[in-house]
Every structure is written in structure tokens, then in C-alpha cells.
XYZ file of C-alpha atoms in Angstrom:
184
model
C -3.772 -146.320 47.974
C -5.738 -145.997 44.916
C -8.952 -148.177 43.991
C -8.656 -152.021 44.304
C -9.889 -154.218 41.611
C -12.917 -156.188 42.555
C -13.791 -157.045 38.775
C -10.923 -157.775 36.396
C -12.949 -157.277 33.267
C -14.648 -153.751 33.191
C -15.100 -153.136 29.834
C -14.158 -149.138 30.633
C -11.070 -149.575 28.681
C -12.609 -150.053 25.543
C -12.255 -146.767 24.240
C -8.790 -146.725 24.497
C -8.379 -145.597 28.005
C -7.539 -147.037 31.118
C -7.819 -145.686 34.893
C -5.455 -144.153 37.071
C -5.009 -144.828 40.889
C -6.585 -141.369 41.519
C -9.649 -142.358 39.534
C -8.406 -140.091 36.356
C -8.096 -141.837 33.326
C -5.630 -141.697 30.560
C -4.778 -142.753 27.109
C -3.356 -146.457 27.325
C -0.793 -144.809 24.750
C 0.515 -142.325 27.298
C 3.865 -141.824 28.382
C 2.758 -142.723 32.017
C 1.065 -145.749 30.906
C 4.173 -146.969 29.030
C 6.323 -146.487 31.952
C 3.884 -148.376 34.170
C 3.946 -151.103 31.546
C 7.453 -151.298 31.291
C 8.109 -151.490 35.523
C 5.237 -154.120 35.432
C 7.229 -156.207 32.904
C 10.514 -156.131 34.628
C 8.685 -157.384 37.524
C 7.564 -159.981 35.921
C 11.062 -160.485 34.332
C 12.395 -160.513 37.956
C 9.560 -162.992 39.046
C 10.912 -165.492 36.054
C 14.543 -165.258 37.304
C 13.530 -166.211 40.667
C 12.129 -169.504 39.140
C 16.167 -170.126 38.935
C 18.407 -171.756 41.555
C 20.163 -169.046 43.165
C 21.572 -168.163 46.827
C 18.863 -168.025 49.561
C 19.964 -164.371 50.425
C 19.624 -162.858 46.711
C 16.286 -164.675 46.443
C 14.931 -162.836 49.468
C 16.453 -159.370 48.122
C 14.942 -159.814 44.881
C 11.184 -160.789 46.134
C 11.748 -157.402 48.134
C 12.689 -156.023 44.901
C 9.359 -157.140 43.153
C 7.625 -155.375 46.152
C 9.571 -152.312 45.776
C 8.524 -152.365 41.832
C 5.018 -152.950 42.554
C 5.303 -149.923 44.926
C 6.938 -147.904 42.025
C 4.220 -148.913 39.592
C 1.747 -147.261 42.536
C 3.658 -144.056 42.869
C 3.309 -143.699 38.815
C -0.164 -144.652 39.048
C -1.286 -141.810 41.313
C 0.324 -138.721 39.933
C 1.831 -136.663 43.015
C 2.102 -139.608 45.256
C 5.384 -140.754 46.630
C 6.045 -144.495 47.444
C 9.799 -145.047 46.819
C 12.204 -142.946 48.950
C 15.858 -142.399 49.375
C 16.327 -145.305 51.656
C 15.142 -147.538 48.672
C 17.736 -146.438 46.339
C 20.630 -146.673 49.164
C 19.217 -150.254 49.945
C 20.439 -150.973 46.335
C 23.632 -149.119 46.162
C 24.328 -151.359 49.488
C 23.497 -154.552 47.447
C 25.433 -153.536 44.394
C 28.515 -152.532 46.749
C 27.878 -156.143 48.319
C 27.917 -158.332 45.474
C 30.454 -156.500 43.543
C 32.895 -156.718 46.295
C 33.979 -160.284 45.528
C 33.940 -160.203 41.604
C 36.970 -160.020 39.315
C 37.827 -156.504 38.155
C 36.298 -156.485 34.328
C 39.069 -155.406 31.861
C 36.775 -156.405 28.885
C 33.033 -156.008 27.494
C 30.947 -158.939 28.684
C 28.363 -160.709 26.674
C 24.669 -161.429 28.022
C 25.225 -164.864 28.389
C 26.617 -167.477 30.637
C 23.933 -169.518 32.969
C 20.179 -169.424 32.167
C 19.967 -167.379 35.562
C 22.621 -164.978 34.597
C 20.989 -164.492 31.132
C 17.485 -163.415 32.991
C 19.188 -161.102 35.248
C 20.641 -159.548 32.014
C 16.904 -159.643 30.500
C 15.918 -158.077 33.679
C 18.786 -155.449 33.435
C 17.757 -154.423 29.709
C 14.076 -154.197 30.718
C 14.911 -151.914 33.548
C 17.099 -149.601 31.447
C 13.673 -149.420 28.974
C 11.568 -148.591 32.064
C 14.398 -145.900 33.028
C 13.990 -144.463 29.894
C 10.095 -144.427 29.862
C 10.360 -142.658 33.337
C 12.643 -140.171 31.993
C 10.435 -139.157 29.205
C 7.314 -139.255 31.620
C 9.011 -136.502 33.681
C 9.953 -134.237 30.871
C 6.400 -133.490 30.636
C 4.933 -134.088 34.290
C 6.288 -133.662 37.494
C 7.629 -136.910 38.670
C 9.619 -137.505 42.026
C 13.329 -138.328 41.321
C 13.600 -141.536 43.690
C 11.724 -143.680 41.053
C 14.265 -142.981 38.142
C 17.360 -143.493 40.901
C 15.840 -146.926 41.857
C 15.678 -148.307 38.335
C 19.017 -147.075 37.405
C 20.655 -148.754 40.221
C 18.290 -151.772 39.766
C 19.809 -151.924 36.261
C 23.663 -151.952 37.814
C 22.209 -154.471 40.503
C 20.963 -157.027 37.671
C 24.118 -156.400 35.770
C 26.140 -157.204 39.006
C 23.827 -160.306 39.924
C 24.453 -161.682 36.325
C 28.064 -161.912 37.299
C 27.438 -163.452 40.575
C 24.740 -165.929 39.084
C 27.040 -167.345 36.338
C 29.923 -168.016 39.348
C 27.122 -169.550 41.282
C 26.567 -171.703 38.376
C 30.125 -172.886 38.159
C 30.910 -170.578 35.367
C 32.292 -167.027 34.737
C 31.674 -164.480 32.595
C 31.336 -164.655 28.927
C 33.631 -162.074 27.681
C 33.157 -160.280 24.289
C 35.884 -161.046 21.905
C 36.155 -158.058 19.637
C 39.128 -159.808 17.454
C 36.752 -163.022 17.140
C 36.489 -164.593 13.473
C 33.396 -164.229 12.315
C 32.245 -166.848 9.917
């Protein structure tokens, strides 16, 4: 899969371009590089979330998701290559269903708040949505497999659900938006 880094500082990007996994070069401001950067940032925030206390099974699942995100970046880095498949998306669907099963039904909007871990899961959710928008923008001009877009769409749903689970794990609950609250 693509080129391996043997040297970190190559100076080849000094002209505003960067190398893709297939050996071609593209502008650092291209839609492909934006999408790659957003997926990389998401993976970094998942890594930060993993610094928090959480159930062991959730930790293992998030580590697996980090590997998937690295694969997703690899797919975006090599035009025409596929690494994210339907089973990756189905696994996220299963996790959303599993974690959502024991949560109370939402009757109000919730704020991205509560425990530190839950708040970080919400940051992951919002960065994931940005990565999704970048992938959609890229796919408007280039052929992209549908699974990366589907994967980040499901992952943002999962991060929302995990934030709710993590608030309960920390002994708290959802922080509800109060639309009638007096603001002063």
C-alpha cells in the first residue's frame, strides 16, 4: 500500500504540493488533502478520548476504529483504492444499536457537555461531521467509494451515543438544552 515513510523531512512539500500514496502529487489545499487532514484530526481526537476512563470493551472498539480511520486515510490517499468495506459500516451500525439499547429515549436536545470523556466524544462527533463534509465535497469532483462517507456518517452517530454512555459511566447523565432558560 503506497509509499512508506523512511524520512520525515523531505522538503518536497516546500512548493505547496504533497505526495499521494500512488506516487502522484497534489496541492496541499486540494479537496483530497482536506479530507485526509480531517480524517487524521478525527483519529487524533479519538486518541485523546482514549486517554480517558471508559469501559474496557469500548476502549477496544475505539482502538479498532482508530485502525479503520488510518485505513480510511489510506483509501483517500490512493485514488481508486478501497480499504473501507460494507462490513466496516455494518460493525458501526451494530455498535450504535448495542450502546443505544440501554439509553433513555431523548425527548430534548442535549448539550455537548457532561464528563470530560463525554465532551471529548462530542468533539470527535463534530470533527467526524467535518470529515464527512470533506469527503462529500471530494466525491463531487472525483470518484470516491461510498463506504468512507457511510463510515464517517455512522461514526458520528456512534460518537453521539458514546458521549451519552460515557456521561452515565462517569455517574452523570445527559445535559439537556433548556430552551426556556433565562440567559443573563
